């Protein structure tokens, strides 16, 4: 019984810290990834675009669509990247990439970067490994932020 109680408490503590994290301003240390810039080098939007359309690295278009006329096959499982990203601040977009489950606990979007790569739809080969490196994340964020709304 004691063990069960402990697990329940842990669950409650986790829920509480998640709720707290969402209202914590960026830059303040928290139990979920910090959403301030991951590298000192500013993101490169054109490299970010390449990562977004790349089927091996970003594979964003598996689920998302966007203004990528050269890409014939785009996803229909997620919002159009151009419309939504333009309405958000860089911290939110970065947090979305690092920990999409903060915004939707049942999300199908994988967590992309260190330190908490996880995701139900991530191939076992990639479980526990970052899908994108910190500079890749910054490049993708830079690209999404400069997309026309
Ligand atoms: C397996 C499907 C999947 C993949 C791959 C994926 N996403 Fe997502 N993404 C989603 C879904 C679904 C949502 C809608 C919110 C939710 O359900 O979590 C979303 C939401 C977002 C949002 C927030 C949109 C908004 O304003 O609400 C951004 C930004 C985003 N994704 C960017 C990306 C980028 C960039 C990549 C590639 C590096 C990517 N996603 C890869 C499924 C995916």
Short mmCIF file of N, CA and C and ligand atoms in Angstrom, two decimals:
data_model
loop_
_atom_site.label_atom_id
_atom_site.label_comp_id
_atom_site.label_asym_id
_atom_site.label_seq_id
_atom_site.Cartn_x
_atom_site.Cartn_y
_atom_site.Cartn_z
N UNK A 1 0.83 -1.21 0.00
CA UNK A 1 0.00 0.00 0.00
C UNK A 1 0.86 1.25 0.00
N UNK A 2 1.91 1.20 0.85
CA UNK A 2 2.79 2.37 0.95
C UNK A 2 3.38 2.75 -0.41
N UNK A 3 3.83 1.71 -1.16
CA UNK A 3 4.47 1.97 -2.45
C UNK A 3 3.46 2.64 -3.39
N UNK A 4 2.23 2.10 -3.37
CA UNK A 4 1.20 2.67 -4.24
C UNK A 4 0.96 4.13 -3.92
N UNK A 5 0.95 4.41 -2.62
CA UNK A 5 0.74 5.78 -2.18
C UNK A 5 1.86 6.68 -2.70
N UNK A 6 3.08 6.17 -2.62
CA UNK A 6 4.24 6.93 -3.09
C UNK A 6 4.12 7.28 -4.55
N UNK A 7 3.69 6.30 -5.34
CA UNK A 7 3.56 6.53 -6.78
C UNK A 7 2.50 7.60 -7.05
N UNK A 8 1.42 7.52 -6.29
CA UNK A 8 0.36 8.52 -6.46
C UNK A 8 0.91 9.91 -6.15
N UNK A 9 1.67 10.00 -5.06
CA UNK A 9 2.24 11.30 -4.69
C UNK A 9 3.18 11.81 -5.77
N UNK A 10 3.99 10.89 -6.31
CA UNK A 10 4.93 11.29 -7.36
C UNK A 10 4.14 11.84 -8.55
N UNK A 11 3.07 11.13 -8.90
CA UNK A 11 2.23 11.57 -10.02
C UNK A 11 1.68 12.96 -9.78
N UNK A 12 1.22 13.19 -8.56
CA UNK A 12 0.66 14.50 -8.23
C UNK A 12 1.73 15.56 -8.29
N UNK A 13 2.92 15.23 -7.78
CA UNK A 13 4.02 16.20 -7.79
C UNK A 13 4.38 16.55 -9.23
N UNK A 14 4.40 15.54 -10.11
CA UNK A 14 4.74 15.79 -11.51
C UNK A 14 3.70 16.68 -12.18
N UNK A 15 2.43 16.39 -11.91
CA UNK A 15 1.36 17.20 -12.48
C UNK A 15 1.52 18.64 -12.01
N UNK A 16 1.79 18.80 -10.71
CA UNK A 16 1.92 20.14 -10.15
C UNK A 16 3.09 20.87 -10.80
N UNK A 17 4.23 20.17 -10.98
CA UNK A 17 5.39 20.87 -11.52
C UNK A 17 5.18 21.22 -12.98
N UNK A 18 4.42 20.39 -13.70
CA UNK A 18 4.12 20.71 -15.10
C UNK A 18 3.25 21.97 -15.17
N UNK A 19 2.22 22.00 -14.31
CA UNK A 19 1.32 23.16 -14.30
C UNK A 19 2.12 24.41 -13.96
N UNK A 20 3.06 24.27 -13.01
CA UNK A 20 3.89 25.39 -12.60
C UNK A 20 4.77 25.84 -13.76
N UNK A 21 5.37 24.85 -14.45
CA UNK A 21 6.31 25.16 -15.52
C UNK A 21 5.64 26.02 -16.59
N UNK A 22 4.35 25.75 -16.86
CA UNK A 22 3.70 26.48 -17.94
C UNK A 22 3.55 27.95 -17.62
N UNK A 23 3.48 28.28 -16.32
CA UNK A 23 3.32 29.69 -16.00
C UNK A 23 4.66 30.32 -15.58
N UNK A 24 5.72 29.52 -15.57
CA UNK A 24 7.03 30.06 -15.20
C UNK A 24 7.63 30.81 -16.39
N UNK A 25 8.11 32.02 -16.18
CA UNK A 25 8.70 32.74 -17.31
C UNK A 25 9.93 32.02 -17.84
N UNK A 26 10.21 32.15 -19.16
CA UNK A 26 11.36 31.47 -19.74
C UNK A 26 12.65 31.94 -19.07
N UNK A 27 13.60 31.05 -18.94
CA UNK A 27 14.87 31.43 -18.34
C UNK A 27 14.96 31.02 -16.89
N UNK A 28 13.81 30.81 -16.24
CA UNK A 28 13.81 30.36 -14.86
C UNK A 28 13.96 28.83 -14.86
N UNK A 29 14.81 28.33 -14.00
CA UNK A 29 15.06 26.89 -14.05
C UNK A 29 13.82 26.12 -13.62
N UNK A 30 13.56 25.04 -14.29
CA UNK A 30 12.35 24.26 -14.04
C UNK A 30 12.62 22.81 -14.41
N UNK A 31 11.67 21.96 -14.10
CA UNK A 31 11.92 20.53 -14.29
C UNK A 31 11.74 20.10 -15.74
N UNK A 32 11.16 20.93 -16.55
CA UNK A 32 11.07 20.65 -17.99
C UNK A 32 12.10 21.52 -18.69
N UNK A 33 12.43 21.21 -19.95
CA UNK A 33 13.54 21.95 -20.58
C UNK A 33 13.32 23.45 -20.59
N UNK A 34 14.37 24.16 -20.33
CA UNK A 34 14.38 25.61 -20.41
C UNK A 34 14.20 25.98 -21.88
N UNK A 35 13.32 26.93 -22.14
CA UNK A 35 13.02 27.24 -23.54
C UNK A 35 13.78 28.44 -24.07
N UNK A 36 14.79 28.93 -23.32
CA UNK A 36 15.61 30.01 -23.88
C UNK A 36 16.63 29.42 -24.85
N UNK A 37 17.25 30.26 -25.65
CA UNK A 37 18.12 29.80 -26.74
C UNK A 37 19.11 28.73 -26.26
N UNK A 38 19.29 27.69 -27.06
CA UNK A 38 20.13 26.56 -26.66
C UNK A 38 21.59 26.80 -26.99
N UNK A 39 21.86 27.69 -27.92
CA UNK A 39 23.24 27.94 -28.33
C UNK A 39 23.45 29.45 -28.40
N UNK A 40 24.71 29.88 -28.38
CA UNK A 40 24.98 31.32 -28.46
C UNK A 40 24.92 31.80 -29.90
N UNK A 41 25.09 30.85 -30.84
CA UNK A 41 25.05 31.23 -32.26
C UNK A 41 23.60 31.38 -32.70
N UNK A 42 23.23 32.53 -33.28
CA UNK A 42 21.84 32.70 -33.71
C UNK A 42 21.46 31.67 -34.78
N UNK A 43 20.18 31.28 -34.79
CA UNK A 43 19.71 30.30 -35.76
C UNK A 43 19.82 30.79 -37.20
N UNK A 44 20.06 29.84 -38.10
CA UNK A 44 20.18 30.14 -39.53
C UNK A 44 18.89 29.66 -40.21
N UNK A 45 18.01 30.61 -40.62
CA UNK A 45 16.71 30.23 -41.16
C UNK A 45 16.79 29.32 -42.39
N UNK A 46 17.78 29.54 -43.27
CA UNK A 46 17.78 28.72 -44.50
C UNK A 46 18.20 27.29 -44.18
N UNK A 47 19.08 27.13 -43.20
CA UNK A 47 19.43 25.78 -42.77
C UNK A 47 18.21 25.15 -42.06
N UNK A 48 17.49 25.97 -41.29
CA UNK A 48 16.28 25.49 -40.62
C UNK A 48 15.26 24.98 -41.61
N UNK A 49 15.09 25.69 -42.71
CA UNK A 49 14.13 25.25 -43.72
C UNK A 49 14.53 23.89 -44.27
N UNK A 50 15.81 23.72 -44.54
CA UNK A 50 16.27 22.42 -45.06
C UNK A 50 15.97 21.30 -44.07
N UNK A 51 16.16 21.58 -42.77
CA UNK A 51 15.90 20.55 -41.76
C UNK A 51 14.42 20.21 -41.69
N UNK A 52 13.57 21.23 -41.85
CA UNK A 52 12.12 21.01 -41.77
C UNK A 52 11.64 20.09 -42.90
N UNK A 53 12.15 20.31 -44.11
CA UNK A 53 11.67 19.49 -45.23
C UNK A 53 12.42 18.16 -45.35
N UNK A 54 13.55 18.04 -44.67
CA UNK A 54 14.36 16.83 -44.78
C UNK A 54 13.62 15.62 -44.19
N UNK A 55 13.51 14.58 -44.99
CA UNK A 55 12.76 13.38 -44.56
C UNK A 55 13.55 12.49 -43.61
N UNK A 56 14.84 12.75 -43.49
CA UNK A 56 15.66 11.93 -42.60
C UNK A 56 15.87 12.62 -41.25
N UNK A 57 15.91 13.94 -41.25
CA UNK A 57 16.27 14.65 -40.02
C UNK A 57 15.06 15.27 -39.33
N UNK A 58 14.46 16.28 -39.94
CA UNK A 58 13.34 16.94 -39.28
C UNK A 58 12.05 16.14 -39.43
N UNK A 59 11.86 15.60 -40.62
CA UNK A 59 10.63 14.90 -41.04
C UNK A 59 9.36 15.57 -40.54
N UNK A 60 9.37 16.90 -40.43
CA UNK A 60 8.20 17.64 -39.97
C UNK A 60 7.02 17.45 -40.93
N UNK A 61 7.31 17.31 -42.24
CA UNK A 61 6.23 17.25 -43.24
C UNK A 61 5.54 15.89 -43.28
N UNK A 62 6.03 14.98 -42.45
CA UNK A 62 5.29 13.74 -42.24
C UNK A 62 3.91 14.07 -41.66
N UNK A 63 3.87 15.06 -40.79
CA UNK A 63 2.62 15.44 -40.12
C UNK A 63 2.13 16.83 -40.55
N UNK A 64 3.07 17.76 -40.72
CA UNK A 64 2.71 19.15 -41.01
C UNK A 64 2.72 19.43 -42.51
N UNK A 65 2.03 20.53 -42.88
CA UNK A 65 2.17 21.07 -44.22
C UNK A 65 2.70 22.50 -44.08
N UNK A 66 2.96 23.14 -45.21
CA UNK A 66 3.47 24.50 -45.18
C UNK A 66 3.80 24.96 -46.58
N UNK A 67 4.33 26.18 -46.70
CA UNK A 67 4.63 26.72 -48.03
C UNK A 67 5.92 26.15 -48.61
N UNK A 68 5.87 24.89 -49.01
CA UNK A 68 7.04 24.22 -49.56
C UNK A 68 6.64 23.63 -50.90
N UNK A 69 6.57 24.49 -51.95
CA UNK A 69 6.01 24.04 -53.24
C UNK A 69 6.76 22.85 -53.82
N UNK A 70 8.03 22.69 -53.49
CA UNK A 70 8.81 21.59 -54.06
C UNK A 70 8.47 20.24 -53.41
N UNK A 71 7.75 20.28 -52.29
CA UNK A 71 7.43 19.04 -51.59
C UNK A 71 6.02 18.59 -51.96
N UNK A 72 5.93 17.51 -52.71
CA UNK A 72 4.62 17.05 -53.17
C UNK A 72 3.81 16.43 -52.04
N UNK A 73 4.49 15.72 -51.15
CA UNK A 73 3.76 14.99 -50.11
C UNK A 73 3.95 15.68 -48.77
N UNK A 74 2.85 16.23 -48.27
CA UNK A 74 2.92 16.91 -46.98
C UNK A 74 1.86 16.33 -46.05
N UNK A 75 2.11 16.50 -44.76
CA UNK A 75 1.26 15.87 -43.76
C UNK A 75 -0.08 16.55 -43.57
N UNK A 76 -1.04 15.79 -43.07
CA UNK A 76 -2.36 16.33 -42.78
C UNK A 76 -2.75 16.03 -41.33
N UNK A 77 -1.77 15.68 -40.50
CA UNK A 77 -2.06 15.30 -39.12
C UNK A 77 -1.88 16.45 -38.14
N UNK A 78 -1.34 17.57 -38.62
CA UNK A 78 -0.96 18.65 -37.72
C UNK A 78 -1.20 19.99 -38.41
N UNK A 79 -1.25 21.09 -37.63
CA UNK A 79 -1.52 22.39 -38.23
C UNK A 79 -0.45 22.80 -39.24
N UNK A 80 -0.86 23.64 -40.19
CA UNK A 80 0.05 24.22 -41.16
C UNK A 80 1.11 25.03 -40.40
N UNK A 81 2.36 24.77 -40.67
CA UNK A 81 3.44 25.40 -39.91
C UNK A 81 3.45 26.91 -40.07
N UNK A 82 3.13 27.42 -41.27
CA UNK A 82 3.25 28.85 -41.50
C UNK A 82 2.22 29.65 -40.71
N UNK A 83 1.01 29.13 -40.62
CA UNK A 83 -0.04 29.91 -39.96
C UNK A 83 0.20 29.97 -38.45
N UNK A 84 0.51 28.84 -37.88
CA UNK A 84 0.56 28.80 -36.42
C UNK A 84 1.84 29.38 -35.84
N UNK A 85 2.98 29.08 -36.45
CA UNK A 85 4.24 29.52 -35.84
C UNK A 85 4.32 31.03 -35.78
N UNK A 86 3.75 31.71 -36.78
CA UNK A 86 3.81 33.17 -36.82
C UNK A 86 3.08 33.82 -35.65
N UNK A 87 2.22 33.07 -35.00
CA UNK A 87 1.45 33.63 -33.90
C UNK A 87 2.11 33.37 -32.55
N UNK A 88 3.25 32.72 -32.56
CA UNK A 88 3.87 32.36 -31.28
C UNK A 88 5.23 33.01 -31.15
N UNK A 89 5.70 33.11 -29.93
CA UNK A 89 7.04 33.65 -29.70
C UNK A 89 8.05 32.52 -29.79
N UNK A 90 9.31 32.90 -29.99
CA UNK A 90 10.36 31.91 -30.21
C UNK A 90 10.43 30.89 -29.06
N UNK A 91 10.25 31.36 -27.83
CA UNK A 91 10.33 30.43 -26.69
C UNK A 91 9.29 29.33 -26.80
N UNK A 92 8.10 29.71 -27.24
CA UNK A 92 7.03 28.73 -27.36
C UNK A 92 7.35 27.71 -28.45
N UNK A 93 7.87 28.20 -29.57
CA UNK A 93 8.18 27.31 -30.68
C UNK A 93 9.30 26.36 -30.27
N UNK A 94 10.30 26.90 -29.56
CA UNK A 94 11.40 26.07 -29.08
C UNK A 94 10.88 25.03 -28.08
N UNK A 95 10.02 25.47 -27.17
CA UNK A 95 9.46 24.54 -26.17
C UNK A 95 8.63 23.46 -26.86
N UNK A 96 7.95 23.85 -27.94
CA UNK A 96 7.16 22.88 -28.70
C UNK A 96 8.07 21.78 -29.26
N UNK A 97 9.25 22.18 -29.73
CA UNK A 97 10.18 21.20 -30.30
C UNK A 97 10.82 20.35 -29.21
N UNK A 98 11.12 20.97 -28.07
CA UNK A 98 11.81 20.24 -27.00
C UNK A 98 10.87 19.34 -26.22
N UNK A 99 9.65 19.82 -25.99
CA UNK A 99 8.72 19.07 -25.14
C UNK A 99 7.28 19.31 -25.58
N UNK A 100 6.90 18.73 -26.73
CA UNK A 100 5.54 18.98 -27.24
C UNK A 100 4.46 18.52 -26.28
N UNK A 101 4.80 17.60 -25.38
CA UNK A 101 3.78 17.10 -24.45
C UNK A 101 3.42 18.14 -23.38
N UNK A 102 4.17 19.24 -23.31
CA UNK A 102 3.78 20.31 -22.40
C UNK A 102 2.52 20.99 -22.87
N UNK A 103 2.30 21.00 -24.19
CA UNK A 103 1.14 21.68 -24.75
C UNK A 103 -0.03 20.73 -24.96
N UNK A 104 0.31 19.47 -25.22
CA UNK A 104 -0.71 18.44 -25.39
C UNK A 104 -0.13 17.12 -24.88
N UNK A 105 -0.58 16.69 -23.70
CA UNK A 105 0.01 15.49 -23.09
C UNK A 105 -0.11 14.26 -23.98
N UNK A 106 -1.10 14.25 -24.88
CA UNK A 106 -1.32 13.09 -25.75
C UNK A 106 -0.78 13.32 -27.15
N UNK A 107 0.12 14.27 -27.29
CA UNK A 107 0.59 14.63 -28.63
C UNK A 107 1.26 13.46 -29.35
N UNK A 108 1.16 13.47 -30.68
CA UNK A 108 1.88 12.49 -31.47
C UNK A 108 3.22 13.07 -31.92
N UNK A 109 3.45 14.36 -31.67
CA UNK A 109 4.70 14.98 -32.11
C UNK A 109 5.84 14.53 -31.20
N UNK A 110 6.95 14.05 -31.79
CA UNK A 110 8.07 13.62 -30.95
C UNK A 110 8.81 14.82 -30.35
N UNK A 111 9.42 14.62 -29.20
CA UNK A 111 10.32 15.63 -28.63
C UNK A 111 11.62 15.54 -29.41
N UNK A 112 12.10 16.69 -29.91
CA UNK A 112 13.22 16.64 -30.85
C UNK A 112 14.60 16.71 -30.23
N UNK A 113 14.73 17.50 -29.18
CA UNK A 113 16.11 17.78 -28.78
C UNK A 113 16.50 17.17 -27.47
N UNK A 114 17.75 17.34 -27.10
CA UNK A 114 18.16 17.01 -25.76
C UNK A 114 17.46 17.98 -24.80
N UNK A 115 17.26 17.67 -23.56
CA UNK A 115 17.69 16.45 -22.92
C UNK A 115 16.63 15.36 -22.82
N UNK A 116 15.43 15.58 -23.34
CA UNK A 116 14.36 14.62 -23.01
C UNK A 116 13.74 14.01 -24.26
N UNK A 117 14.55 13.54 -25.17
CA UNK A 117 13.96 12.96 -26.37
C UNK A 117 13.13 11.75 -26.01
N UNK A 118 11.89 11.81 -26.37
CA UNK A 118 11.00 10.68 -26.15
C UNK A 118 9.82 10.88 -27.08
N UNK A 119 9.04 9.87 -27.23
CA UNK A 119 7.87 10.03 -28.09
C UNK A 119 7.35 8.68 -28.47
N UNK A 120 6.05 8.58 -28.49
CA UNK A 120 5.45 7.28 -28.78
C UNK A 120 5.69 6.87 -30.22
N UNK A 121 5.85 7.87 -31.12
CA UNK A 121 5.99 7.52 -32.53
C UNK A 121 7.45 7.50 -32.97
N UNK A 122 8.37 7.47 -32.00
CA UNK A 122 9.78 7.47 -32.35
C UNK A 122 10.25 6.03 -32.53
N UNK A 123 10.90 5.77 -33.66
CA UNK A 123 11.42 4.44 -33.94
C UNK A 123 12.38 4.02 -32.82
N UNK A 124 12.34 2.73 -32.41
CA UNK A 124 13.20 2.27 -31.30
C UNK A 124 14.67 2.67 -31.50
N UNK A 125 15.09 2.68 -32.74
CA UNK A 125 16.47 3.08 -33.07
C UNK A 125 16.81 4.48 -32.55
N UNK A 126 15.79 5.35 -32.47
CA UNK A 126 16.04 6.73 -32.09
C UNK A 126 15.63 7.03 -30.64
N UNK A 127 15.03 6.04 -29.95
CA UNK A 127 14.58 6.29 -28.58
C UNK A 127 15.77 6.70 -27.72
N UNK A 128 15.57 7.78 -26.94
CA UNK A 128 16.63 8.20 -26.03
C UNK A 128 17.74 8.99 -26.69
N UNK A 129 17.69 9.13 -28.01
CA UNK A 129 18.72 9.92 -28.69
C UNK A 129 18.08 11.20 -29.22
N UNK A 130 18.80 12.31 -29.15
CA UNK A 130 18.21 13.54 -29.69
C UNK A 130 17.98 13.41 -31.19
N UNK A 131 16.79 13.81 -31.66
CA UNK A 131 16.51 13.75 -33.10
C UNK A 131 17.18 14.92 -33.81
N UNK A 132 17.32 16.04 -33.09
CA UNK A 132 18.00 17.21 -33.65
C UNK A 132 18.99 17.73 -32.61
N UNK A 133 20.12 18.21 -33.09
CA UNK A 133 21.12 18.80 -32.19
C UNK A 133 20.70 20.23 -31.81
N UNK A 134 21.26 20.77 -30.72
CA UNK A 134 20.85 22.11 -30.28
C UNK A 134 20.90 23.16 -31.39
N UNK A 135 21.97 23.16 -32.19
CA UNK A 135 22.04 24.18 -33.25
C UNK A 135 20.96 23.94 -34.31
N UNK A 136 20.63 22.68 -34.56
CA UNK A 136 19.54 22.36 -35.50
C UNK A 136 18.24 22.97 -35.00
N UNK A 137 17.98 22.80 -33.71
CA UNK A 137 16.73 23.33 -33.12
C UNK A 137 16.69 24.85 -33.30
N UNK A 138 17.81 25.52 -33.02
CA UNK A 138 17.85 26.97 -33.17
C UNK A 138 17.59 27.37 -34.63
N UNK A 139 18.14 26.62 -35.56
CA UNK A 139 17.95 26.93 -36.98
C UNK A 139 16.47 26.76 -37.37
N UNK A 140 15.85 25.68 -36.88
CA UNK A 140 14.43 25.44 -37.19
C UNK A 140 13.57 26.54 -36.57
N UNK A 141 13.87 26.92 -35.33
CA UNK A 141 13.10 27.99 -34.68
C UNK A 141 13.25 29.29 -35.48
N UNK A 142 14.48 29.61 -35.89
CA UNK A 142 14.71 30.84 -36.66
C UNK A 142 13.91 30.82 -37.95
N UNK A 143 13.87 29.66 -38.60
CA UNK A 143 13.09 29.55 -39.84
C UNK A 143 11.60 29.74 -39.57
N UNK A 144 11.08 29.06 -38.57
CA UNK A 144 9.63 29.14 -38.30
C UNK A 144 9.23 30.56 -37.91
N UNK A 145 10.12 31.26 -37.18
CA UNK A 145 9.77 32.61 -36.72
C UNK A 145 9.73 33.61 -37.87
N UNK A 146 10.48 33.34 -38.95
CA UNK A 146 10.48 34.32 -40.04
C UNK A 146 9.55 33.91 -41.18
N UNK A 147 8.76 32.85 -40.97
CA UNK A 147 7.80 32.45 -41.99
C UNK A 147 6.66 33.46 -42.04
N UNK A 148 6.18 33.78 -43.24
CA UNK A 148 5.03 34.70 -43.31
C UNK A 148 3.81 34.03 -42.68
N UNK A 149 3.04 34.79 -41.87
CA UNK A 149 1.88 34.19 -41.21
C UNK A 149 0.80 33.78 -42.22
C1 LIG B 1 4.39 12.72 -35.82
C2 LIG B 1 3.78 13.97 -36.22
C3 LIG B 1 4.56 15.26 -36.08
C4 LIG B 1 5.84 15.54 -36.47
C5 LIG B 1 6.84 14.61 -37.11
C6 LIG B 1 6.07 16.93 -36.16
N1 LIG B 1 4.95 17.48 -35.59
FE1 LIG B 1 4.74 19.40 -34.96
N2 LIG B 1 2.87 18.98 -34.28
C7 LIG B 1 2.21 17.79 -34.47
C8 LIG B 1 0.85 17.93 -33.95
C9 LIG B 1 -0.22 16.85 -33.99
C10 LIG B 1 0.72 19.25 -33.47
C11 LIG B 1 -0.53 19.92 -32.88
C12 LIG B 1 -0.42 20.04 -31.40
C13 LIG B 1 -0.38 18.68 -30.74
O1 LIG B 1 -1.29 17.86 -30.94
O2 LIG B 1 0.61 18.43 -30.05
C14 LIG B 1 2.02 19.88 -33.69
C15 LIG B 1 2.31 21.18 -33.33
C16 LIG B 1 3.43 21.88 -33.74
C17 LIG B 1 3.66 23.28 -33.53
C18 LIG B 1 2.72 24.21 -32.79
C19 LIG B 1 1.68 24.71 -33.73
C20 LIG B 1 0.76 25.61 -32.96
O3 LIG B 1 0.89 26.82 -33.07
O4 LIG B 1 -0.08 25.07 -32.23
C21 LIG B 1 4.85 23.59 -34.09
C22 LIG B 1 5.50 24.97 -34.12
C23 LIG B 1 5.38 22.38 -34.65
N3 LIG B 1 4.49 21.35 -34.40
C24 LIG B 1 6.57 22.29 -35.32
C25 LIG B 1 7.10 21.11 -35.80
C26 LIG B 1 8.39 21.02 -36.46
C27 LIG B 1 9.29 22.19 -36.77
C28 LIG B 1 8.60 19.71 -36.73
C29 LIG B 1 9.83 19.08 -37.32
C30 LIG B 1 11.11 19.45 -36.74
C31 LIG B 1 7.43 18.97 -36.28
N4 LIG B 1 6.55 19.85 -35.72
C32 LIG B 1 7.24 17.62 -36.41
C33 LIG B 1 2.72 16.64 -35.04
C34 LIG B 1 4.00 16.49 -35.53
#
